[in-house]
Amino acid sequence: MTRKILLGVGVAFLALIAVLVVRTLNYGGVPDTVQRVELSEPPAISADTAAQHLSEAIQFRTITLSSGDPRPGQEGPWLELQLWLEETYPAFHAAASKETVPGGYTVLYTWEGSDPALDPLLLMAHQDVVPVNIGTEGDWTGAPFAGEIVDGYIYGRGAMDDKGSLVAIIEGLDALARDGFEPQRTILVQLGHDEEVSGSGAEAGIALLKERGVSPVMALDEGFMVVQDNPVTGGTLGLIGVAEKGYVTVQITVTAEGGHSSAPPRDSATVRLSRALIALDETQMDADLSASPTSDMMQVVAGEMGFVQRMALANQWLLGGMVESGFAASPQGNAMIRTTTAPTMLSGSAKENVLAQRATAIVNFRVHPNNTVQDILDHIGEVTSDIEGIEYAPVDGGIGSEASGVSATDNRAYGVLHAVATEVGGGAPVTPALVIGATDARYASAITDNVYRFAPSIVGPADLAGFHGTNERLSVENMGHLSRSYAQIVLAMDEPDAGE
């Protein structure tokens, strides 16, 4: 009997190993549903000229600090940048009409196509930039608002975020206009004026298009790019943002009697608030690795990983805990698989010897597409249910949005971006991914289901380190990639989609 049991266990074990191996060998690669698109050769575009134009654009100090910027009397840099665009790109401005979106300095261009039956293509970028931390100006290789070109890189605030894309979009369209291109599909270009603080300009621009009944075949904004030495595979990987996380900030308040610190209670408001924050930190919201785009990304990158890692990805029914732990080991990986919890601001007593009567914490949540804002509030209630005197609610008047929908990867729009990313990355794998920050693209979901976040460039860790930091830069080569690729995207999308 024992021998039969052992034999049965051995057979079951071998069967399990066989299942794991077969599933592993058959897992990975680009799904067959991704459309293969042949890209056309765009007009010749000089990377050096595009880089010089980016250098000039950086010199306009379109800095936003808070909602409502630019304030009356401070709009000069925006108006100067827009005039510079007209003077620098006359062919595009002759082909397209320009309007300023009411309520700000967001610009909307319309290059009318010959076939009104085709839904338009919407390209998006933003004019504003974040400030430079006071006292760090001398740490830059090139002065932050001089647009200096040093050793093949354009340095300056906004080089990557987002004047590189802004200039390259217009650069590519101007080249097409000079070459005599006449689009069948209308091309829309929206340049937001305040993305870094609220995105109200982009929101108003999208609302204007919605009022006009416009439904783009694709909306394309900043987000991901082709990344070298990426944290997922360690190699080069093209990342196309097909969704972005939502955003909500919650104020958590604990009330107590207060009093003199010479006779403190054991469970003061500050202590109870601390318990709440620890509970939220230790009880993270659930991850769901089976949902898109995370599941799609895992399938693509599996082919770039070792056998053991690939086996875990292919057999999550058994090894899902290992996969989740691997993602959760880094802040970036953890942010891709769940709603994140970030306590950012604390307040309590006004004096060191006075007990707080109200202890408050501001906690920022980035909402995964698997969750809603209400899910987050329910989660807070569950993990803090044993804490007396606690209240919580979204911050009044704060920025807030649900996570975006997840855009399709089986249509021509994604196929075009996949082809462009493959070309820019020299054949490196390309995957859909979740953008963990916020972009103006979130508003475009109101008028189209096909919203993507991708700037056709190839960057490494040193480039990414300058994002919103010191030595923000973009290579001259990348200005060539961006300008050429935006032209290719326009050409590739200038024909009817299968669903039109």
Coordinates of C-alpha atoms in Angstrom, one line a residue:
M1 CA 0.0 0.0 0.0
T2 CA 2.8 2.5 0.9
R3 CA 4.5 1.7 -2.3
K4 CA 1.4 2.5 -4.3
I5 CA 0.9 5.7 -2.4
L6 CA 4.5 6.8 -3.1
L7 CA 4.2 5.7 -6.7
G8 CA 1.0 7.8 -7.0
V9 CA 2.7 10.8 -5.4
G10 CA 5.7 10.4 -7.8
V11 CA 3.4 10.3 -10.8
A12 CA 1.5 13.4 -9.6
F13 CA 4.7 15.2 -9.0
L14 CA 6.0 14.4 -12.5
A15 CA 2.7 15.4 -14.0
L16 CA 2.9 18.7 -12.1
I17 CA 6.5 19.3 -13.4
A18 CA 5.4 18.5 -16.9
V19 CA 2.5 21.0 -16.7
L20 CA 4.8 23.7 -15.4
V21 CA 7.4 23.1 -18.1
V22 CA 4.9 23.0 -21.0
R23 CA 3.1 26.1 -19.8
T24 CA 6.5 27.9 -19.4
L25 CA 7.7 26.9 -22.9
N26 CA 4.4 28.1 -24.5
Y27 CA 4.3 31.4 -22.6
G28 CA 5.6 34.7 -23.7
G29 CA 6.0 37.0 -26.7
V30 CA 3.9 39.5 -28.5
P31 CA 0.2 38.4 -28.7
D32 CA -1.1 37.5 -32.1
T33 CA -3.8 40.2 -31.6
V34 CA -1.3 43.1 -32.0
Q35 CA -1.6 44.3 -35.6
R36 CA 1.6 44.3 -37.7
V37 CA 2.0 47.7 -39.4
E38 CA 4.5 48.7 -42.0
L39 CA 5.7 52.3 -41.4
S40 CA 6.2 54.7 -44.3
E41 CA 9.3 56.8 -44.7
P42 CA 8.6 60.3 -43.5
P43 CA 10.2 63.5 -45.0
A44 CA 13.8 64.1 -44.1
I45 CA 14.0 65.8 -40.7
S46 CA 17.3 67.1 -39.2
A47 CA 17.9 66.0 -35.6
D48 CA 20.3 68.9 -35.2
T49 CA 17.7 71.4 -36.3
A50 CA 15.0 69.9 -34.1
A51 CA 17.5 70.0 -31.2
Q52 CA 18.2 73.7 -31.8
H53 CA 14.5 74.4 -31.9
L54 CA 14.0 72.6 -28.5
S55 CA 16.9 74.7 -27.2
E56 CA 15.0 77.8 -28.1
A57 CA 11.7 76.5 -26.7
I58 CA 13.3 75.8 -23.3
Q59 CA 14.3 79.4 -22.9
F60 CA 10.6 80.4 -22.5
R61 CA 10.0 80.1 -18.8
T62 CA 6.5 78.7 -18.8
I63 CA 6.7 77.7 -15.1
T64 CA 3.5 76.7 -13.3
L65 CA 3.5 76.5 -9.5
S66 CA -0.1 76.2 -8.5
S67 CA -3.6 75.9 -9.9
G68 CA -4.6 79.0 -11.8
D69 CA -1.1 79.7 -13.3
P70 CA -0.2 81.6 -15.2
R71 CA -1.7 84.5 -13.2
P72 CA -2.9 87.7 -14.9
G73 CA 0.2 89.6 -16.0
Q74 CA 2.4 86.5 -16.0
E75 CA 1.2 84.9 -19.3
G76 CA 4.1 86.5 -21.3
P77 CA 6.2 83.3 -21.7
W78 CA 3.2 81.3 -23.0
L79 CA 2.3 84.0 -25.5
E80 CA 6.0 84.3 -26.6
L81 CA 6.3 80.5 -27.0
Q82 CA 3.2 80.4 -29.1
L83 CA 4.4 83.3 -31.3
W84 CA 7.8 81.5 -31.6
L85 CA 6.0 78.4 -32.9
E86 CA 4.2 80.4 -35.6
E87 CA 7.5 82.0 -36.7
T88 CA 9.5 78.8 -36.6
Y89 CA 7.0 76.5 -38.3
P90 CA 5.3 78.6 -41.1
A91 CA 4.3 75.6 -43.3
F92 CA 2.3 73.9 -40.5
H93 CA 0.7 77.1 -39.5
A94 CA -0.3 77.8 -43.1
A95 CA -1.9 74.3 -43.3
A96 CA -3.7 74.3 -39.9
S97 CA -6.0 76.7 -38.1
K98 CA -5.2 77.7 -34.5
E99 CA -7.5 78.7 -31.6
T100 CA -7.0 79.4 -28.0
V101 CA -9.2 77.3 -25.7
P102 CA -11.4 79.6 -23.6
G103 CA -10.3 80.1 -20.0
G104 CA -6.5 79.9 -20.4
Y105 CA -3.6 79.6 -22.8
T106 CA -4.1 76.1 -24.1
V107 CA -3.8 76.0 -27.9
L108 CA -5.8 73.7 -30.3
Y109 CA -4.7 73.3 -33.9
T110 CA -6.9 71.7 -36.6
W111 CA -5.4 70.5 -39.8
E112 CA -8.5 69.6 -41.8
G113 CA -8.5 66.2 -43.6
S114 CA -10.1 65.6 -47.0
D115 CA -12.4 62.8 -45.6
P116 CA -14.8 64.0 -42.9
A117 CA -16.0 60.4 -42.4
L118 CA -12.7 59.5 -40.8
D119 CA -12.4 60.2 -37.0
P120 CA -9.5 62.7 -36.3
L121 CA -6.1 61.9 -34.8
L122 CA -5.4 63.9 -31.6
L123 CA -1.8 64.6 -30.6
M124 CA -1.2 66.1 -27.2
A125 CA 1.7 67.8 -25.3
H126 CA 2.0 70.6 -22.7
Q127 CA 3.7 74.0 -22.6
D128 CA 4.3 74.4 -18.9
V129 CA 7.2 73.1 -16.8
V130 CA 8.0 72.6 -13.2
P131 CA 10.3 75.0 -11.3
V132 CA 13.9 74.5 -10.5
N133 CA 14.7 74.1 -6.8
I134 CA 16.2 77.3 -5.5
G135 CA 19.9 76.9 -4.9
T136 CA 20.4 74.0 -7.3
E137 CA 20.8 76.0 -10.5
G138 CA 24.6 75.7 -10.3
D139 CA 24.4 71.9 -10.2
W140 CA 23.2 71.7 -13.8
T141 CA 25.6 70.8 -16.6
G142 CA 23.7 73.3 -18.8
A143 CA 21.8 76.2 -17.2
P144 CA 18.2 75.1 -16.6
F145 CA 16.6 77.8 -18.9
A146 CA 19.4 78.3 -21.4
G147 CA 18.7 75.3 -23.6
E148 CA 22.5 74.6 -23.8
I149 CA 23.5 71.7 -26.0
V150 CA 26.4 69.8 -24.4
D151 CA 28.0 66.5 -25.6
G152 CA 24.9 65.6 -27.7
Y153 CA 22.3 66.5 -25.1
I154 CA 19.9 69.5 -24.8
Y155 CA 19.8 70.5 -21.2
G156 CA 17.0 72.4 -19.6
R157 CA 13.7 72.3 -17.7
G158 CA 11.1 70.8 -19.9
A159 CA 13.5 69.0 -22.2
M160 CA 11.8 65.7 -21.4
D161 CA 8.7 67.0 -19.8
D162 CA 7.3 68.0 -22.2
K163 CA 8.8 70.5 -24.6
G164 CA 10.7 67.7 -26.4
S165 CA 7.4 66.1 -27.5
L166 CA 5.8 69.5 -28.1
V167 CA 8.5 70.7 -30.4
A168 CA 8.9 67.3 -32.1
I169 CA 5.1 67.0 -32.9
I170 CA 5.2 70.4 -34.7
E171 CA 8.6 69.6 -36.2
G172 CA 7.1 66.4 -37.8
L173 CA 3.9 68.1 -39.0
D174 CA 5.8 71.1 -40.4
A175 CA 8.0 68.6 -42.4
L176 CA 4.9 66.9 -43.7
A177 CA 3.4 70.2 -44.7
R178 CA 6.5 71.4 -46.5
D179 CA 6.6 68.0 -48.4
G180 CA 3.1 68.6 -49.7
F181 CA 1.3 66.1 -47.5
E182 CA -2.5 66.5 -47.6
P183 CA -4.2 64.4 -44.9
Q184 CA -7.3 62.4 -45.4
R185 CA -7.9 62.3 -41.6
T186 CA -8.1 65.5 -39.7
I187 CA -5.2 66.1 -37.4
L188 CA -5.7 67.8 -34.0
V189 CA -2.9 69.1 -31.8
Q190 CA -3.7 70.2 -28.3
L191 CA -0.9 72.0 -26.3
G192 CA -2.0 72.3 -22.7
H193 CA -0.9 75.2 -20.6
D194 CA -1.0 73.9 -17.0
E195 CA -0.5 70.1 -17.0
E196 CA 2.0 70.3 -14.1
V197 CA -0.5 71.8 -11.7
S198 CA -4.0 70.8 -12.7
G199 CA -4.4 70.2 -16.4
S200 CA -7.4 72.5 -16.5
G201 CA -6.4 73.7 -20.0
A202 CA -6.4 70.2 -21.4
E203 CA -9.7 69.4 -19.6
A204 CA -11.3 72.5 -21.2
G205 CA -9.9 71.6 -24.6
I206 CA -11.3 68.1 -24.4
A207 CA -14.6 69.5 -23.2
L208 CA -14.6 71.8 -26.3
L209 CA -14.0 68.8 -28.6
K210 CA -16.7 66.8 -26.9
E211 CA -19.2 69.7 -27.3
R212 CA -18.3 69.6 -31.0
G213 CA -19.0 65.9 -31.2
V214 CA -15.4 65.0 -31.9
S215 CA -14.3 61.4 -31.2
P216 CA -10.7 60.8 -32.2
V217 CA -9.4 57.5 -33.6
M218 CA -6.5 57.9 -31.2
A219 CA -5.4 60.4 -28.5
L220 CA -1.6 60.3 -28.0
D221 CA 0.2 62.1 -25.1
E222 CA 3.3 61.8 -23.1
G223 CA 3.9 58.9 -20.6
F224 CA 6.3 56.1 -21.4
M225 CA 9.1 55.7 -23.9
V226 CA 11.7 53.0 -24.8
V227 CA 13.7 52.5 -21.6
Q228 CA 17.2 51.1 -21.5
D229 CA 18.4 49.1 -18.4
N230 CA 14.8 49.0 -17.3
P231 CA 13.9 47.6 -13.9
V232 CA 11.6 44.9 -15.3
T233 CA 13.9 43.0 -17.6
G234 CA 17.2 44.8 -17.1
G235 CA 17.5 45.3 -20.9
T236 CA 15.8 47.6 -23.4
L237 CA 12.0 47.6 -23.3
G238 CA 9.4 49.7 -25.1
L239 CA 6.6 50.8 -22.9
I240 CA 3.3 52.1 -24.3
G241 CA 1.0 53.5 -21.7
V242 CA -2.5 52.1 -22.2
A243 CA -3.9 53.3 -18.9
E244 CA -3.0 55.6 -16.1
K245 CA -3.7 55.6 -12.4
G246 CA -6.2 57.8 -10.7
Y247 CA -5.5 60.2 -7.9
V248 CA -7.1 61.0 -4.6
T249 CA -5.9 62.6 -1.4
V250 CA -7.6 61.7 1.8
Q251 CA -7.4 63.6 5.1
I252 CA -7.5 61.4 8.1
T253 CA -8.3 63.1 11.4
V254 CA -8.3 61.8 15.0
T255 CA -9.8 63.9 17.7
A256 CA -9.2 63.7 21.5
E257 CA -9.4 65.8 24.6
G258 CA -5.9 67.3 24.4
G259 CA -4.4 68.9 27.5
H260 CA -1.0 69.4 29.1
S261 CA 1.9 67.1 28.0
S262 CA 2.9 66.6 31.7
A263 CA 0.1 64.1 32.2
P264 CA -0.4 62.4 28.8
P265 CA -2.9 59.6 28.2
R266 CA -1.7 56.3 26.8
D267 CA -3.8 56.6 23.7
S268 CA -3.6 60.2 22.5
A269 CA -4.8 61.5 19.2
T270 CA -1.3 61.5 17.8
V271 CA -0.8 57.9 18.9
R272 CA -4.1 56.8 17.4
L273 CA -3.3 58.6 14.1
S274 CA 0.1 56.8 14.0
R275 CA -1.7 53.5 14.5
A276 CA -3.9 54.3 11.6
L277 CA -1.0 55.1 9.3
I278 CA 0.9 52.0 10.3
A279 CA -2.2 49.9 9.6
L280 CA -2.5 51.4 6.2
D281 CA 1.1 50.8 5.5
E282 CA 1.1 47.2 6.7
T283 CA -2.2 46.3 5.0
Q284 CA -1.8 47.4 1.4
M285 CA -4.6 47.2 -1.1
D286 CA -4.9 44.0 -3.0
A287 CA -3.0 43.4 -6.2
D288 CA -4.5 41.7 -9.2
L289 CA -1.9 40.3 -11.6
S290 CA -4.5 38.8 -13.9
A291 CA -5.9 42.1 -15.1
S292 CA -4.7 44.2 -18.1
P293 CA -2.2 45.9 -18.6
T294 CA -0.1 44.0 -16.0
S295 CA -1.0 40.6 -17.4
D296 CA -0.2 41.7 -20.9
M297 CA 3.1 43.1 -19.9
M298 CA 4.1 39.9 -18.1
Q299 CA 3.4 37.9 -21.2
V300 CA 5.6 40.2 -23.4
V301 CA 8.6 40.4 -21.0
A302 CA 8.5 36.7 -20.1
G303 CA 10.6 35.9 -23.2
E304 CA 13.4 38.2 -21.9
M305 CA 13.6 36.5 -18.5
G306 CA 15.4 33.4 -17.2
F307 CA 13.6 30.1 -17.1
V308 CA 12.7 30.2 -13.4
Q309 CA 11.2 33.7 -13.7
R310 CA 9.4 32.8 -16.8
M311 CA 8.0 29.7 -15.1
A312 CA 6.6 31.8 -12.3
L313 CA 4.9 34.2 -14.7
A314 CA 3.4 31.3 -16.8
N315 CA 2.1 29.5 -13.7
Q316 CA 0.6 32.1 -11.5
W317 CA -2.1 29.7 -10.4
L318 CA 0.6 28.1 -8.4
L319 CA 3.4 30.7 -8.1
G320 CA 1.4 33.9 -8.1
G321 CA 2.7 34.8 -4.6
M322 CA 6.3 34.7 -5.9
V323 CA 5.4 37.0 -8.8
E324 CA 3.6 39.5 -6.6
S325 CA 6.5 39.5 -4.1
G326 CA 8.9 40.2 -7.0
F327 CA 6.9 43.2 -8.2
A328 CA 6.4 44.5 -4.7
A329 CA 10.1 44.4 -3.9
S330 CA 10.6 47.8 -5.6
P331 CA 8.5 51.0 -5.3
Q332 CA 8.1 51.2 -9.0
G333 CA 7.1 47.6 -9.4
N334 CA 4.7 47.8 -6.5
A335 CA 3.0 50.8 -8.0
M336 CA 2.3 48.9 -11.2
I337 CA 0.3 46.2 -9.5
R338 CA -1.8 47.9 -6.9
T339 CA -3.2 51.2 -5.5
T340 CA -0.4 52.8 -3.5
T341 CA -0.7 54.5 -0.1
A342 CA 1.6 57.5 0.6
P343 CA 1.2 59.5 3.8
T344 CA 2.7 62.9 2.9
M345 CA 1.7 65.6 5.5
L346 CA 1.2 65.4 9.2
S347 CA -0.1 68.0 11.7
G348 CA -1.0 68.0 15.4
S349 CA -0.4 70.3 18.3
A350 CA 0.8 73.9 17.9
K351 CA 3.3 73.6 20.8
E352 CA 5.6 71.0 22.1
N353 CA 4.0 70.8 25.6
V354 CA 0.4 70.7 24.4
L355 CA -1.4 67.5 23.5
A356 CA -3.1 67.6 20.1
Q357 CA -6.9 67.8 20.1
R358 CA -6.9 67.1 16.3
A359 CA -4.1 65.1 14.8
T360 CA -4.4 64.9 11.0
A361 CA -2.6 63.2 8.2
I362 CA -2.8 63.8 4.4
V363 CA -2.5 60.5 2.5
N364 CA -2.1 60.4 -1.2
F365 CA -3.5 57.4 -3.1
R366 CA -2.7 56.5 -6.7
V367 CA -5.7 54.5 -7.9
H368 CA -5.1 51.3 -9.8
P369 CA -7.6 50.6 -12.6
N370 CA -8.7 47.6 -10.5
N371 CA -10.0 50.0 -7.9
T372 CA -12.2 53.1 -7.4
V373 CA -12.0 56.0 -5.0
Q374 CA -14.8 54.4 -3.0
D375 CA -12.8 51.2 -2.7
I376 CA -10.1 53.2 -1.1
L377 CA -12.4 54.8 1.4
D378 CA -13.8 51.4 2.2
H379 CA -10.3 50.1 2.7
I380 CA -9.4 52.9 5.1
G381 CA -12.6 52.1 7.1
E382 CA -11.7 48.4 7.3
V383 CA -8.1 48.7 8.5
T384 CA -8.8 51.5 11.0
S385 CA -12.2 50.2 12.4
D386 CA -10.7 49.7 15.8
I387 CA -9.4 53.2 16.2
E388 CA -11.5 55.5 18.3
G389 CA -12.3 59.1 17.1
I390 CA -11.1 58.6 13.5
E391 CA -12.7 60.4 10.6
Y392 CA -11.6 60.4 6.9
A393 CA -12.7 62.0 3.7
P394 CA -11.2 63.2 0.4
V395 CA -9.6 66.6 0.8
D396 CA -12.0 69.4 -0.1
G397 CA -11.1 71.0 -3.4
G398 CA -8.2 68.7 -4.0
I399 CA -7.2 67.2 -7.3
G400 CA -9.0 63.9 -7.8
S401 CA -9.7 61.4 -10.6
E402 CA -10.6 57.8 -11.0
A403 CA -8.2 55.6 -12.8
S404 CA -8.5 55.7 -16.6
G405 CA -9.9 52.9 -18.7
V406 CA -7.5 50.5 -20.3
S407 CA -7.1 51.1 -24.0
A408 CA -7.2 48.3 -26.6
T409 CA -4.0 46.6 -27.9
D410 CA -5.7 44.9 -30.9
N411 CA -6.5 48.0 -33.0
R412 CA -4.5 49.8 -35.6
A413 CA -3.7 52.7 -33.3
Y414 CA -1.8 50.4 -30.9
G415 CA -0.2 48.6 -33.8
V416 CA 1.2 51.8 -35.2
L417 CA 2.7 52.7 -31.8
H418 CA 4.0 49.2 -31.4
A419 CA 5.8 49.5 -34.8
V420 CA 7.2 52.9 -34.0
A421 CA 8.5 51.8 -30.6
T422 CA 10.1 48.7 -32.1
E423 CA 11.9 50.8 -34.7
V424 CA 13.1 53.3 -32.1
G425 CA 14.2 50.5 -29.8
G426 CA 16.1 48.7 -32.5
G427 CA 13.9 45.6 -32.3
A428 CA 13.6 45.5 -28.5
P429 CA 10.4 44.0 -27.1
V430 CA 7.4 46.4 -26.7
T431 CA 4.7 46.0 -24.1
P432 CA 1.5 47.8 -22.9
A433 CA 2.0 49.2 -19.5
L434 CA 0.3 51.3 -16.7
V435 CA 1.4 54.9 -16.3
I436 CA 1.7 55.5 -12.5
G437 CA 1.7 59.3 -12.7
A438 CA -0.9 61.7 -14.1
T439 CA -1.0 63.2 -17.6
D440 CA -3.4 65.4 -19.6
A441 CA -4.4 62.2 -21.4
R442 CA -6.7 61.3 -18.6
Y443 CA -9.2 63.9 -19.9
A444 CA -9.2 62.5 -23.4
S445 CA -11.0 59.4 -22.1
A446 CA -14.2 61.5 -22.3
I447 CA -14.1 61.5 -26.1
T448 CA -12.3 58.3 -27.1
D449 CA -11.6 54.9 -25.8
N450 CA -8.2 54.8 -27.6
V451 CA -5.9 56.9 -25.4
Y452 CA -2.2 56.1 -25.3
R453 CA 0.8 57.6 -23.5
F454 CA 4.1 57.2 -25.4
A455 CA 6.8 59.5 -26.5
P456 CA 8.9 57.8 -29.3
S457 CA 12.4 58.2 -27.7
I458 CA 14.9 55.9 -26.1
V459 CA 16.3 56.8 -22.7
G460 CA 18.4 55.4 -19.9
P461 CA 18.6 55.8 -16.1
A462 CA 20.7 58.9 -16.3
D463 CA 18.1 60.6 -18.5
L464 CA 15.2 59.5 -16.2
A465 CA 17.0 60.8 -13.2
G466 CA 16.6 64.4 -14.5
F467 CA 12.9 64.1 -14.8
H468 CA 11.6 67.0 -12.6
G469 CA 15.1 67.1 -11.1
T470 CA 18.6 68.4 -11.8
N471 CA 20.0 68.0 -15.3
E472 CA 16.8 67.3 -17.1
R473 CA 18.0 66.6 -20.7
L474 CA 17.1 65.0 -24.0
S475 CA 19.6 63.8 -26.6
V476 CA 19.9 65.3 -30.0
E477 CA 19.4 61.8 -31.4
N478 CA 16.1 61.6 -29.5
M479 CA 14.9 64.8 -31.0
G480 CA 15.4 63.1 -34.4
H481 CA 13.6 60.0 -33.2
L482 CA 10.6 62.0 -31.8
S483 CA 10.2 64.3 -34.8
R484 CA 10.5 61.4 -37.3
S485 CA 8.2 59.1 -35.3
Y486 CA 5.4 61.6 -34.9
A487 CA 5.5 62.1 -38.7
Q488 CA 5.3 58.3 -39.2
I489 CA 2.4 58.1 -36.8
V490 CA 0.5 60.6 -38.8
L491 CA 1.2 58.9 -42.1
A492 CA 0.3 55.4 -40.7
M493 CA -2.9 56.6 -39.2
D494 CA -4.0 58.5 -42.4
E495 CA -6.1 55.7 -43.7
P496 CA -9.3 54.1 -42.6
D497 CA -9.1 51.8 -39.6
A498 CA -10.8 48.4 -39.9
G499 CA -13.7 49.6 -37.7
E500 CA -14.4 52.8 -39.7

